CSV table of C-alpha atoms in Angstrom, one decimal:
chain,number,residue,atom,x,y,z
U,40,UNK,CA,-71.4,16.7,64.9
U,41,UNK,CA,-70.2,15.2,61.7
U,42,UNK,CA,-68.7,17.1,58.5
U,43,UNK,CA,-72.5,16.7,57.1
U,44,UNK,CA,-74.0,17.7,59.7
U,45,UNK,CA,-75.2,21.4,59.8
U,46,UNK,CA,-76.2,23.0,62.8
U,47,UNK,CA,-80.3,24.1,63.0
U,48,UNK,CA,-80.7,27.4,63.4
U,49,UNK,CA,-82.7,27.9,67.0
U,50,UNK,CA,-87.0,28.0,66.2
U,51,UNK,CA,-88.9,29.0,68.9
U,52,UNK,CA,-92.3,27.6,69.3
U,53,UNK,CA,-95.3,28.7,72.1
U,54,UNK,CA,-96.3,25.6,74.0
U,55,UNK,CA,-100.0,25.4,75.0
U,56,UNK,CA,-99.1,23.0,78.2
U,57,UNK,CA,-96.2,25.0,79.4
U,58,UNK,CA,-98.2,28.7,78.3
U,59,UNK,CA,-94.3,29.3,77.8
U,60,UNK,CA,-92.2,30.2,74.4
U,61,UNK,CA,-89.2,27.1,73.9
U,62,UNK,CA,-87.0,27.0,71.9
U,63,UNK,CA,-87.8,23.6,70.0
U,64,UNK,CA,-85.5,20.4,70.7
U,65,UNK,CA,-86.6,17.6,68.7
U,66,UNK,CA,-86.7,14.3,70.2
U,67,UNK,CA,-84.4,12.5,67.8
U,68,UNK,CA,-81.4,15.4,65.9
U,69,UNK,CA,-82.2,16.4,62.6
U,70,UNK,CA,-86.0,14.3,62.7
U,71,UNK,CA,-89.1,15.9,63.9
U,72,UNK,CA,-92.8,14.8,63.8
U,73,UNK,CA,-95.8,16.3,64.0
U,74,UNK,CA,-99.3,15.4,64.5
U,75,UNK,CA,-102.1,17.5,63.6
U,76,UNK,CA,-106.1,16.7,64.7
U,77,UNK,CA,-107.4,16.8,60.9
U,78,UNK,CA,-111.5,17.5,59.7
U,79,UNK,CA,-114.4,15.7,60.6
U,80,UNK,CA,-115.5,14.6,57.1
U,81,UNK,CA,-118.8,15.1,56.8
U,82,UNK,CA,-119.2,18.7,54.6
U,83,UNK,CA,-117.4,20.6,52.5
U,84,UNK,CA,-115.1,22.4,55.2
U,85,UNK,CA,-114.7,26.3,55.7
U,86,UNK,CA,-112.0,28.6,56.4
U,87,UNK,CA,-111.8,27.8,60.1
U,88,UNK,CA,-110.6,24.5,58.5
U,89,UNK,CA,-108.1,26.0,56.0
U,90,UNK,CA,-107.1,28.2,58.6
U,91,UNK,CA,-105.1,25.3,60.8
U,92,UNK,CA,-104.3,23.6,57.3
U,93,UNK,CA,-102.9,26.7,56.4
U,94,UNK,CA,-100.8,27.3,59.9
U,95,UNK,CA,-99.3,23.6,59.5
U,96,UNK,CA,-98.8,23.4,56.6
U,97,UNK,CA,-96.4,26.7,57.0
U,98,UNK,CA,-94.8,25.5,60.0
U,99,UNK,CA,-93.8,22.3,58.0
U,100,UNK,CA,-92.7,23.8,54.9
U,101,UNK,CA,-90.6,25.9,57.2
U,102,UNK,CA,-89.2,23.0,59.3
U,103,UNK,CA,-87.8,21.3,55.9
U,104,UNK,CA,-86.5,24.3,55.0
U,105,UNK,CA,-84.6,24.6,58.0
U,106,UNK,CA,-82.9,20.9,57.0
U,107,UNK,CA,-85.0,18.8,59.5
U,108,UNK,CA,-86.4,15.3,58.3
U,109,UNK,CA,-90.2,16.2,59.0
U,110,UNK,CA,-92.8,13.4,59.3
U,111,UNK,CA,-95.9,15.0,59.9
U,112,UNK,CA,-99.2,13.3,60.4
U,113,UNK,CA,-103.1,14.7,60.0
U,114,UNK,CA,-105.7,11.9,60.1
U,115,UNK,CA,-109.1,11.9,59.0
U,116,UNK,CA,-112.0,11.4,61.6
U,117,UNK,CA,-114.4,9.4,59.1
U,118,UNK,CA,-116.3,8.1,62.1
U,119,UNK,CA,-118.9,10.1,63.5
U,120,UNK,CA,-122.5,11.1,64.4
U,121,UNK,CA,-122.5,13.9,62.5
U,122,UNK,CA,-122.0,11.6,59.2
U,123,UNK,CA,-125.5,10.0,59.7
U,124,UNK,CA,-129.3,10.6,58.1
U,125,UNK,CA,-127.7,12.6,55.2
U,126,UNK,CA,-129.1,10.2,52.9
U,127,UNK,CA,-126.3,8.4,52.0
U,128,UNK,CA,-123.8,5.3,54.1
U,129,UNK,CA,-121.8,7.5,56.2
U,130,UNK,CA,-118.3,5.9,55.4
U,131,UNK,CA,-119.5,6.8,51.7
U,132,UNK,CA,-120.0,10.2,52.6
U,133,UNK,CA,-116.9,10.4,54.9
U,134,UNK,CA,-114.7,9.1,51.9
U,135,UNK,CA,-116.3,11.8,49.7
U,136,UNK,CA,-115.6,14.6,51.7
U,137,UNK,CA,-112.0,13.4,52.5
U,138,UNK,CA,-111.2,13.7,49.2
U,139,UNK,CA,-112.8,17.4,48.8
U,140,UNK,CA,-111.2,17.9,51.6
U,141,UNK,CA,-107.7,17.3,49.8
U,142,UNK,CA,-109.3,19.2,46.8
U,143,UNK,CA,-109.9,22.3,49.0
U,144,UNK,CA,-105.7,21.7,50.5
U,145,UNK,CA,-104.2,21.2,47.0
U,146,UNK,CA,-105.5,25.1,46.3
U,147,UNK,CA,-104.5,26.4,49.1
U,148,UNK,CA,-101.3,24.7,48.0
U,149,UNK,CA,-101.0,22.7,51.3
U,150,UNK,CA,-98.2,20.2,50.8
U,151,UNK,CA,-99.6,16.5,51.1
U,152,UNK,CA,-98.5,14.9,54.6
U,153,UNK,CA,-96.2,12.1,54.9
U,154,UNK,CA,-99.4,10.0,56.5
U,155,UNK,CA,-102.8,10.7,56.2
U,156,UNK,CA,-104.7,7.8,58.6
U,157,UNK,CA,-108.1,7.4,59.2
U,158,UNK,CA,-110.1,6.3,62.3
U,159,UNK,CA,-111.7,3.2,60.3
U,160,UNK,CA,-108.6,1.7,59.1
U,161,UNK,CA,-107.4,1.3,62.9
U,162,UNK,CA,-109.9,-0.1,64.5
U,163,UNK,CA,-107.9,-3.1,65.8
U,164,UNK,CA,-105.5,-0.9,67.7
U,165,UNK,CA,-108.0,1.5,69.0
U,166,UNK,CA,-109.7,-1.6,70.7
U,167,UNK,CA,-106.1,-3.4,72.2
U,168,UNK,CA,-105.7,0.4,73.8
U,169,UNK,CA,-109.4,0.5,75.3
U,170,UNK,CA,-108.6,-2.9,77.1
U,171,UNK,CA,-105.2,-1.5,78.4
U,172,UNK,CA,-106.9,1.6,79.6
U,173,UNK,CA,-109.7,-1.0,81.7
U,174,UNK,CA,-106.6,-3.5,82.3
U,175,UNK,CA,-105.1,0.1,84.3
U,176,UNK,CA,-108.1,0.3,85.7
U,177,UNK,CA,-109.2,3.9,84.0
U,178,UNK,CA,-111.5,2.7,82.5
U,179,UNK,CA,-115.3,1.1,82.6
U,180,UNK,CA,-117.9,-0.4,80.1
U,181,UNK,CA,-121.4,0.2,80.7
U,182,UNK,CA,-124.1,-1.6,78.7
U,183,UNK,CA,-121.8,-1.6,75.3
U,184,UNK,CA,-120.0,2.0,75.9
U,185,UNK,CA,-116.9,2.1,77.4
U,186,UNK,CA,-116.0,5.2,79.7
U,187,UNK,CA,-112.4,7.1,80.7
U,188,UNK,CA,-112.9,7.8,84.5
U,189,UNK,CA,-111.2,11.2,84.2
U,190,UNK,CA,-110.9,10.8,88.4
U,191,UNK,CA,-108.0,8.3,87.5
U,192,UNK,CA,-106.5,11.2,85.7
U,193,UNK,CA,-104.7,13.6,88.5
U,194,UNK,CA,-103.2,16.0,85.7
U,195,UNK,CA,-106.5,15.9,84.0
U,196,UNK,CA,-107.3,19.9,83.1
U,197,UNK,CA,-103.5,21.1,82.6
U,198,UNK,CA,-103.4,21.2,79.1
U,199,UNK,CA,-106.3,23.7,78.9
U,200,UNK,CA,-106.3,25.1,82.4
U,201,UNK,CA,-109.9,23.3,82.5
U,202,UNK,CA,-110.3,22.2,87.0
U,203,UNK,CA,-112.5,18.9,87.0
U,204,UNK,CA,-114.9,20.7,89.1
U,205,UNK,CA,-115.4,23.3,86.1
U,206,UNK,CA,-116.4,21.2,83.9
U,207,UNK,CA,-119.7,21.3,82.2
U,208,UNK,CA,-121.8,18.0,81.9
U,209,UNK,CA,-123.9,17.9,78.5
U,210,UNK,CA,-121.8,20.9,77.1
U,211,UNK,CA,-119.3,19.3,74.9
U,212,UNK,CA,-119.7,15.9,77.0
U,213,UNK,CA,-123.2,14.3,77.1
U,214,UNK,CA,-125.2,13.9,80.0
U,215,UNK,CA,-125.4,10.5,81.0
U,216,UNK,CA,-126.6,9.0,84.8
U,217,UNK,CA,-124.8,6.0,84.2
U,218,UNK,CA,-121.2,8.0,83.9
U,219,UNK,CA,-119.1,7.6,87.8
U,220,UNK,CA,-118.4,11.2,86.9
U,221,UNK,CA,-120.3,13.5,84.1
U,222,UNK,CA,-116.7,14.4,83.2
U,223,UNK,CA,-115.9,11.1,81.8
U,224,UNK,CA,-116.1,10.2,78.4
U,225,UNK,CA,-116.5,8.0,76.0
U,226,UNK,CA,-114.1,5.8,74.9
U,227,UNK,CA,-116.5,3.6,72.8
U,228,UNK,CA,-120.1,4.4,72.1
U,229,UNK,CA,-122.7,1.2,71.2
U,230,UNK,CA,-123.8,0.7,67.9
U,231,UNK,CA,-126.8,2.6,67.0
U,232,UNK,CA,-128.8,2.6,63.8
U,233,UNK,CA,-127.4,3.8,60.9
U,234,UNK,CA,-124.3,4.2,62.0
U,235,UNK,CA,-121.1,1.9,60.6
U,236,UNK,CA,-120.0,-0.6,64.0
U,237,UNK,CA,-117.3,-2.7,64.5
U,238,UNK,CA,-117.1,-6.3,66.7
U,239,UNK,CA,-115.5,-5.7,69.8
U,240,UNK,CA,-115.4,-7.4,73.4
U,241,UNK,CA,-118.3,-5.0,74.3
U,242,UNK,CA,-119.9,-6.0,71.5
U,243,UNK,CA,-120.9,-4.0,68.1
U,244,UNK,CA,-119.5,-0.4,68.6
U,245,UNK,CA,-117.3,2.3,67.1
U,246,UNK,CA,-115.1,4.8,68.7
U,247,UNK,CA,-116.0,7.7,71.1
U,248,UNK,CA,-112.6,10.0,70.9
U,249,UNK,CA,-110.3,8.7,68.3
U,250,UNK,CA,-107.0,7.2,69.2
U,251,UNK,CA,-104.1,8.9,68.2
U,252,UNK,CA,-100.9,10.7,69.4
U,253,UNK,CA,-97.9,12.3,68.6
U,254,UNK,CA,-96.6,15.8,68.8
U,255,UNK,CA,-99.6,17.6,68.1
U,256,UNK,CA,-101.2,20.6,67.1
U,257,UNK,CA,-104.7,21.5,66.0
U,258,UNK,CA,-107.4,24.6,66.2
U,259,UNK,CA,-107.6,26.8,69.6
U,260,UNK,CA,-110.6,24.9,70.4
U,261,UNK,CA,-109.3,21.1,70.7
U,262,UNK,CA,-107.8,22.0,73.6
U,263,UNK,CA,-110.7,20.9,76.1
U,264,UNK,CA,-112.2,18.7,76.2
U,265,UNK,CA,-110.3,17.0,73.2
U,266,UNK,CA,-106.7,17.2,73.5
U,267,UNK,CA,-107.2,16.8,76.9
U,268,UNK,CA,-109.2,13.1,76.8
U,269,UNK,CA,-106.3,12.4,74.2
U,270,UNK,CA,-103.8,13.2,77.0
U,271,UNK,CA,-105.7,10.9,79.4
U,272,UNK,CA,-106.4,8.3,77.8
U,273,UNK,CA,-102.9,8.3,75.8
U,274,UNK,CA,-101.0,8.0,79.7
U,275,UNK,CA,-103.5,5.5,80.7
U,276,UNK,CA,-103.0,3.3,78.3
U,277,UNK,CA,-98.6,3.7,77.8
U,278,UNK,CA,-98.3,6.2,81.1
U,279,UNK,CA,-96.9,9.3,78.9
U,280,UNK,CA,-98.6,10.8,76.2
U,281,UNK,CA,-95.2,11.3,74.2
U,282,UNK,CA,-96.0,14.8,73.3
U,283,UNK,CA,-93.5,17.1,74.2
U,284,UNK,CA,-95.1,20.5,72.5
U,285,UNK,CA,-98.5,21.2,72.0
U,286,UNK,CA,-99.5,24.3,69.2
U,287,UNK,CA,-102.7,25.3,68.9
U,288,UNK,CA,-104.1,27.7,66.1
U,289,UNK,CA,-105.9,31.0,67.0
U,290,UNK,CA,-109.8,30.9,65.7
U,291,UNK,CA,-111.4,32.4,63.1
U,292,UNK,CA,-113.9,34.3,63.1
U,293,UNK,CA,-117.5,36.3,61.8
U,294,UNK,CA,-118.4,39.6,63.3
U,295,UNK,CA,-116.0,38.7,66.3
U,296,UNK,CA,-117.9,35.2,67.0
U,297,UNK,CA,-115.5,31.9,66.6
U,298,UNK,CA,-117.2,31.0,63.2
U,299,UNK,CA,-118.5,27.2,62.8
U,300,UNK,CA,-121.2,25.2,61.4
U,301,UNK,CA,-123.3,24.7,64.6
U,302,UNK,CA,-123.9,28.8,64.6
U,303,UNK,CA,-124.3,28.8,60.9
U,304,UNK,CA,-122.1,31.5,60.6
U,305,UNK,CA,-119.4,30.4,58.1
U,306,UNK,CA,-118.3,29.9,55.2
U,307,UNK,CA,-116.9,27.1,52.9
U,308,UNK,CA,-113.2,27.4,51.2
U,309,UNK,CA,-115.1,26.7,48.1
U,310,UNK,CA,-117.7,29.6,48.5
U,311,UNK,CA,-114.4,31.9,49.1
U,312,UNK,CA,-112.5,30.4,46.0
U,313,UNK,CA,-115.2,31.4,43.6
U,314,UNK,CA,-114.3,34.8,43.9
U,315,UNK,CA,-110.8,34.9,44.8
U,316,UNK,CA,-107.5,33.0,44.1
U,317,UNK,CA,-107.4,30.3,46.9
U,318,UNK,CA,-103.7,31.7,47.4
U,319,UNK,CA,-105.3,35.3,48.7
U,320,UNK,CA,-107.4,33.0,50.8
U,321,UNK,CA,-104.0,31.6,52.4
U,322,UNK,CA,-102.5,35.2,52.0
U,323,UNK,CA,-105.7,36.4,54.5
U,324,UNK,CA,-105.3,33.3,56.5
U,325,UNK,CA,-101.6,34.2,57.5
U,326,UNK,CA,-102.1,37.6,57.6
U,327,UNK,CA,-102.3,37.3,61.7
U,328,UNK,CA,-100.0,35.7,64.1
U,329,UNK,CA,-101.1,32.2,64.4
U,330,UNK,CA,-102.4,31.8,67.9
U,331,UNK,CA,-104.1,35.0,66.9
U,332,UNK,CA,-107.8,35.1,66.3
U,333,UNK,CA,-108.5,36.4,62.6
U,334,UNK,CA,-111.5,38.3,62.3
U,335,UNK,CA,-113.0,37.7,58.6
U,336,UNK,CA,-114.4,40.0,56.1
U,337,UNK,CA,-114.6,40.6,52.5
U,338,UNK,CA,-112.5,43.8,52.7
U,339,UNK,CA,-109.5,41.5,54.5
U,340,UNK,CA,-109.9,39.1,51.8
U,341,UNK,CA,-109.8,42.1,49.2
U,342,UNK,CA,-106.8,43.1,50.6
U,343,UNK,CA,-105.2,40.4,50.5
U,344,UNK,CA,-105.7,39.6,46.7
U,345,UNK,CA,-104.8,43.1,45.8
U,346,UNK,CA,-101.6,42.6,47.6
U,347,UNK,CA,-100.9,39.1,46.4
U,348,UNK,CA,-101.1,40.3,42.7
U,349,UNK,CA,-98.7,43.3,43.4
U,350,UNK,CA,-96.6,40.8,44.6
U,351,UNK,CA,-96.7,38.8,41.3
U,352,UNK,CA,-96.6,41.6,38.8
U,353,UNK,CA,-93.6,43.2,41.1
U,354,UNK,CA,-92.0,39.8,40.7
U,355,UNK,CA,-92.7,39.1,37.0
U,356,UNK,CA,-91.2,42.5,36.3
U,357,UNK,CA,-88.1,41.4,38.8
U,358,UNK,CA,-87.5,38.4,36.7
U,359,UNK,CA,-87.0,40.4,33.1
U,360,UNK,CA,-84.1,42.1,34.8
U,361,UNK,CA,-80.7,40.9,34.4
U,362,UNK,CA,-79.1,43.1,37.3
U,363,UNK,CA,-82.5,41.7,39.7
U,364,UNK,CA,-81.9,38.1,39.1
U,365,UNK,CA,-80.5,37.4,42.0
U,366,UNK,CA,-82.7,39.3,44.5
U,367,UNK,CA,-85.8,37.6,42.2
U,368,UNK,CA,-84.2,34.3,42.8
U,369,UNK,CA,-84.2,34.8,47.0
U,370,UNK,CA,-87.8,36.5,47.0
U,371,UNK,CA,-89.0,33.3,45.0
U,372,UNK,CA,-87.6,31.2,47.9
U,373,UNK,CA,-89.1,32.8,50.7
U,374,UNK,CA,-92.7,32.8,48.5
U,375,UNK,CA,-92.3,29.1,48.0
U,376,UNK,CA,-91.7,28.4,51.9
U,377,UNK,CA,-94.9,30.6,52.7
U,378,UNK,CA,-96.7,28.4,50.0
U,379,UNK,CA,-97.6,30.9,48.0
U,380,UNK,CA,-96.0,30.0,44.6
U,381,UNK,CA,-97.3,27.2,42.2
U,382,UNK,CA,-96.0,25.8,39.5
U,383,UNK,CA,-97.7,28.3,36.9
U,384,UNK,CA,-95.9,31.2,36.0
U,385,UNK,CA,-96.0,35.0,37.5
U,386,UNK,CA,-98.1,35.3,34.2
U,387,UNK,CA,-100.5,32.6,34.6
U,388,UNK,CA,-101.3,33.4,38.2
U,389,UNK,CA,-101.7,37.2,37.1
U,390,UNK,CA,-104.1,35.7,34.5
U,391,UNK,CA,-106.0,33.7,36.5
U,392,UNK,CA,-106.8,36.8,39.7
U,393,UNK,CA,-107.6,39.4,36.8
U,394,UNK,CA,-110.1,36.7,36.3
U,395,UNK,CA,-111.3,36.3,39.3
U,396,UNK,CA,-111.7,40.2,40.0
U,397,UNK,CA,-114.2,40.4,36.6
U,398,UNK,CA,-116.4,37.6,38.1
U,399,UNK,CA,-116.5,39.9,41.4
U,400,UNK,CA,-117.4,43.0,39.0
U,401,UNK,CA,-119.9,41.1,37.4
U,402,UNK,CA,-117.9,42.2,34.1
U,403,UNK,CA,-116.3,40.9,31.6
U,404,UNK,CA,-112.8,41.7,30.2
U,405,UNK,CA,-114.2,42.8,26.7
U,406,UNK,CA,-116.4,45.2,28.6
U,407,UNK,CA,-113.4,46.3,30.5
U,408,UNK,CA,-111.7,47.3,27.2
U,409,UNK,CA,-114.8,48.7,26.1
U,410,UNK,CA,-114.9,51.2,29.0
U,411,UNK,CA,-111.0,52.0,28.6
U,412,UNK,CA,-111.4,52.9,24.8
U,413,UNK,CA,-114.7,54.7,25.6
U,414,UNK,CA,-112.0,56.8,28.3
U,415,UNK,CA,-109.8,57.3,26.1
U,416,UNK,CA,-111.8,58.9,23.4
U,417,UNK,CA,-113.0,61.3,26.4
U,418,UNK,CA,-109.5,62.2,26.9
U,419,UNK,CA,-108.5,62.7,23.3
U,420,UNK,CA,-111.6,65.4,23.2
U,421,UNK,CA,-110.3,67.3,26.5
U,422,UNK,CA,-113.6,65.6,28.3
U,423,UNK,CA,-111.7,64.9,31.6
U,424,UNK,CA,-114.6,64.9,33.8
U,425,UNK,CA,-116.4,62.5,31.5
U,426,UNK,CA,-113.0,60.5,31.5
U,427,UNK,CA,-112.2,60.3,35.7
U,428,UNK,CA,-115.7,59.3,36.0
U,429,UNK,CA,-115.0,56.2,33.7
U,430,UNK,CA,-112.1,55.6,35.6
U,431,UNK,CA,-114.0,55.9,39.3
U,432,UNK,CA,-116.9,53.8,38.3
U,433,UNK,CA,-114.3,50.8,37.5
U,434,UNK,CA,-112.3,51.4,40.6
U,435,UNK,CA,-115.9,50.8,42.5
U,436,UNK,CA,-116.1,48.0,40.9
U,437,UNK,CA,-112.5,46.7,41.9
U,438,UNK,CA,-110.8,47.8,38.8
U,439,UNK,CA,-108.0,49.9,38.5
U,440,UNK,CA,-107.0,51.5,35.7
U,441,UNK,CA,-103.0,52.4,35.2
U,442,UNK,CA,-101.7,54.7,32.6
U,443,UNK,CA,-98.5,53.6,31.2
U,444,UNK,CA,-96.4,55.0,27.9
U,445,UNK,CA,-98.4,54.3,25.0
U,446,UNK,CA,-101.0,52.2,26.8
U,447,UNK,CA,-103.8,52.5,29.4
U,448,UNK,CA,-103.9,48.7,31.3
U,449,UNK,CA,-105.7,47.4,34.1
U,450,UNK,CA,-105.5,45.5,37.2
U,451,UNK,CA,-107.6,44.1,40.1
U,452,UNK,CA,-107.5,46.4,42.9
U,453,UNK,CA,-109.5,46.7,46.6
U,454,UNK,CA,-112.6,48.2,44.9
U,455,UNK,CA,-113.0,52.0,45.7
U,456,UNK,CA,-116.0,52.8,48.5
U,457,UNK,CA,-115.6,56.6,48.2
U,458,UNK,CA,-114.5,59.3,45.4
U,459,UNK,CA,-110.9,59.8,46.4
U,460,UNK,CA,-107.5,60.6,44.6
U,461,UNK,CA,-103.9,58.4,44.9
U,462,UNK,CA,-105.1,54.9,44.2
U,463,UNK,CA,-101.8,53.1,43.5
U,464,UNK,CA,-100.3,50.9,46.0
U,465,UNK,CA,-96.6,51.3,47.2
U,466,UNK,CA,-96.2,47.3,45.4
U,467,UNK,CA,-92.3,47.6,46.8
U,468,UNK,CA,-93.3,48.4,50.8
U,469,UNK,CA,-95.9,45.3,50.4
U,470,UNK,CA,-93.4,42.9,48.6
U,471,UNK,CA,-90.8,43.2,51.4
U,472,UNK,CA,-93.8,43.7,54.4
U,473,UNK,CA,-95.1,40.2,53.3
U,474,UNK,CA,-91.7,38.3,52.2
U,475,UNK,CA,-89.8,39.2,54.7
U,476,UNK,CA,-91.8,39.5,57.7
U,477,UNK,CA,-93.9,36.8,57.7
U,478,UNK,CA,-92.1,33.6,58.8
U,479,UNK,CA,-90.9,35.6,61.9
U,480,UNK,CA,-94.2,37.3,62.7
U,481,UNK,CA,-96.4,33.6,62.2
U,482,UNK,CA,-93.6,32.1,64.6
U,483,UNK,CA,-92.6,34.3,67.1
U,484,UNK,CA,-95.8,35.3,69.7
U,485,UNK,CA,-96.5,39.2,69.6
């Protein structure tokens, strides 16, 4: 080890083909890269979505914080069926939602990858790696579609613990009596109308599963059948995938059901950032251990925000300290590796989630000054009852009121569901439960 060198500290990663905890040993010292299986773009994407944004993007701020050289990957599948009759060309609406996509990341304050590629803009490899995967003889084309024979595959299934004969024709993988096995899939699907093609030996066509691999990660449920084509047709084509970990992300979900657009049971990042700061929304979204499923509601969400802002107006008092500098200074560090600082102030963000708490109360802050002075008087003329009850109908509404020397203020809070006493929060316990616990607890399996 050279002078400049510094030893990595040891980071110890679950790996879905080994169902083993390893401690990670990157390829090349001091370089690591990841690959991540991005959105479809095709809609504005929900929190299932953020929720693997949100768990790589973590992982990778972590990684450079450790020292390594991190190239990390997430590509764009802007080729699909789901992208046609919306009344618009579908590479038109792909490129749209790509970019609302990165809209949705930049406030969840998802770091930009170092590539960012696309299924259309690599056409020409995609089809030199179909012909090596025939040339191998894994391979078939059938009147303009091209099928994997999954049969040439012997280690097809260990990834996801899926056996051949388990598989399920027309559940993820289309029927189709022309298939030597209904396992196998598509490698490239015929043109069809209104959907973007490209020339190709077996004529006009796109893509069946895109093309790409590295070490990879994505949601629980890429593992089968799509990790696993990748895996086949990736060692079919160059014999070994060159993935030596594979991380998957635990699911989110509604009422205990994996939440996604074909049950109709989700809901977009944008619908969730109406009402709350998108950093509560990544706050919430690491608020389980990663392979964990993460049951939504709106009280988790609540909770989150309310702890979020103790957070910041613990921190913003920190930072007027002299003898707290330092500790302010090492908090701010672990924040900022969790994502969950920006470059607005402890003041600013404080601004903007009082904000966001009137919209929830359907109240404005003049109103909410109106109510306090309106208390106030109540308390000057002994009226206590008159003056709690002020007080509890604002704490229903998510608004907590906070009597300080001189001054009555007020601040977003998990809105009150029952008449009960004690509503501060111990803001110390949750600064050091969330800043000091959470790299090791998103990290490290249960």
């Amino acid at each position: 080890m050279s002078e400049m060198e510094v030893e990595k500290p040891d980071l110890t990663l679950y790996n879905t083909m080994t169902q083993l905890k390893e401690v990670y040993k990157p390829m090349n010292p001091g370089k690591i890269g990841i690959y991540v299986c991005g959105i479809t773009a095709y809609d504005y994407s929900h929190i299932g979505h953020a929720r693997a944004a949100v768990s790589f993007d973590l992982l990778y701020r972590y990684l450079r914080h450790l020292g390594y050289q991190v190239t990390y990957v997430r590509n764009f599948t802007d080729v699909d069926d789901k992208a046609k009759n919306c009344g618009e060309k579908p590479l038109d609406l792909s490129n749209r939602f790509c970019e609302e996509y990165l809209l949705d990341m930049a406030a969840l304050q998802c770091l930009l990858p170092t590539h960012q590629p696309r299924v259309s803009d690599h056409m020409e490899q995609i089809i030199k790696m179909i012909e090596k995967i025939i040339e191998n003889g894994c391979g078939y084309a059938v009147g303009g579609d091209v099928f994997f024979s999954v049969d040439k595959s012997p280690s097809y299934g260990q990834l996801s613990g899926q056996r051949l004969d388990h598989t399920q024709a027309g559940k993820r993988v289309a029927v189709d009596s022309r298939k030597r096995n209904p396992a196998d899939f598509a490698l490239r699907k015929a043109a069809k109308s209104g959907e973007p093609s490209w020339e190709s030996p077996w004529g006009q066509g796109r893509p069946g599963w895109h093309i790409e691999f590295d070490i990879h990660g994505g949601g629980a449920d890429l593992k089968f059948p799509h990790h696993e084509n990748e895996i086949a047709q990736t060692c079919a084509a160059c014999e070994d995938s060159g993935v030596n970990y594979w991380l998957h992300n635990g699911h989110v979900t509604n009422n205990n059901v994996k939440m996604g657009k074909s049950l109709n049971n989700f809901f977009t990042i944008r619908q969730i950032a109406a009402n709350y700061h998108p950093l509560a929304l990544r706050h919430f979204l690491m608020s389980a251990q990663y392979r964990s499923p993460l049951n939504y509601s709106v009280s988790q969400v609540e909770s989150s925000s309310d702890a979020l802002y103790c957070v910041y107006q613990k921190k913003q008092r920190m930072s007027l300290v002299v003898s707290l500098v330092e500790v302010e200074k090492a908090v701010r560090e672990v924040l900022d590796v969790l994502g969950l600082l920006t470059t607005l102030s402890y003041g600013e963000l404080l601004k903007d989630m009082k904000q966001k708490a009137l919209t929830r109360a359907g109240m404005g802050e003049e109103e909410v000054l109106q109510r306090i002075e309106e208390r106030n008087m109540a308390r000057k003329s002994k009226d206590f009852r008159r003056s709690d009850r002020i007080r509890e109908l604002l704490a229903f509404k998510g608004i907590f009121l906070e009597d300080v020397p001189g001054d009555t203020v007020w601040r977003p809070s998990t809105p009150l569901t029952k008449p009960k006493s004690g509503l501060g929060l111990g803001m110390t316990a949750i600064v050091f439960a969330i800043v000091f616990t959470f790299l090791g607890f998103f990290f490290y399996s249960r």
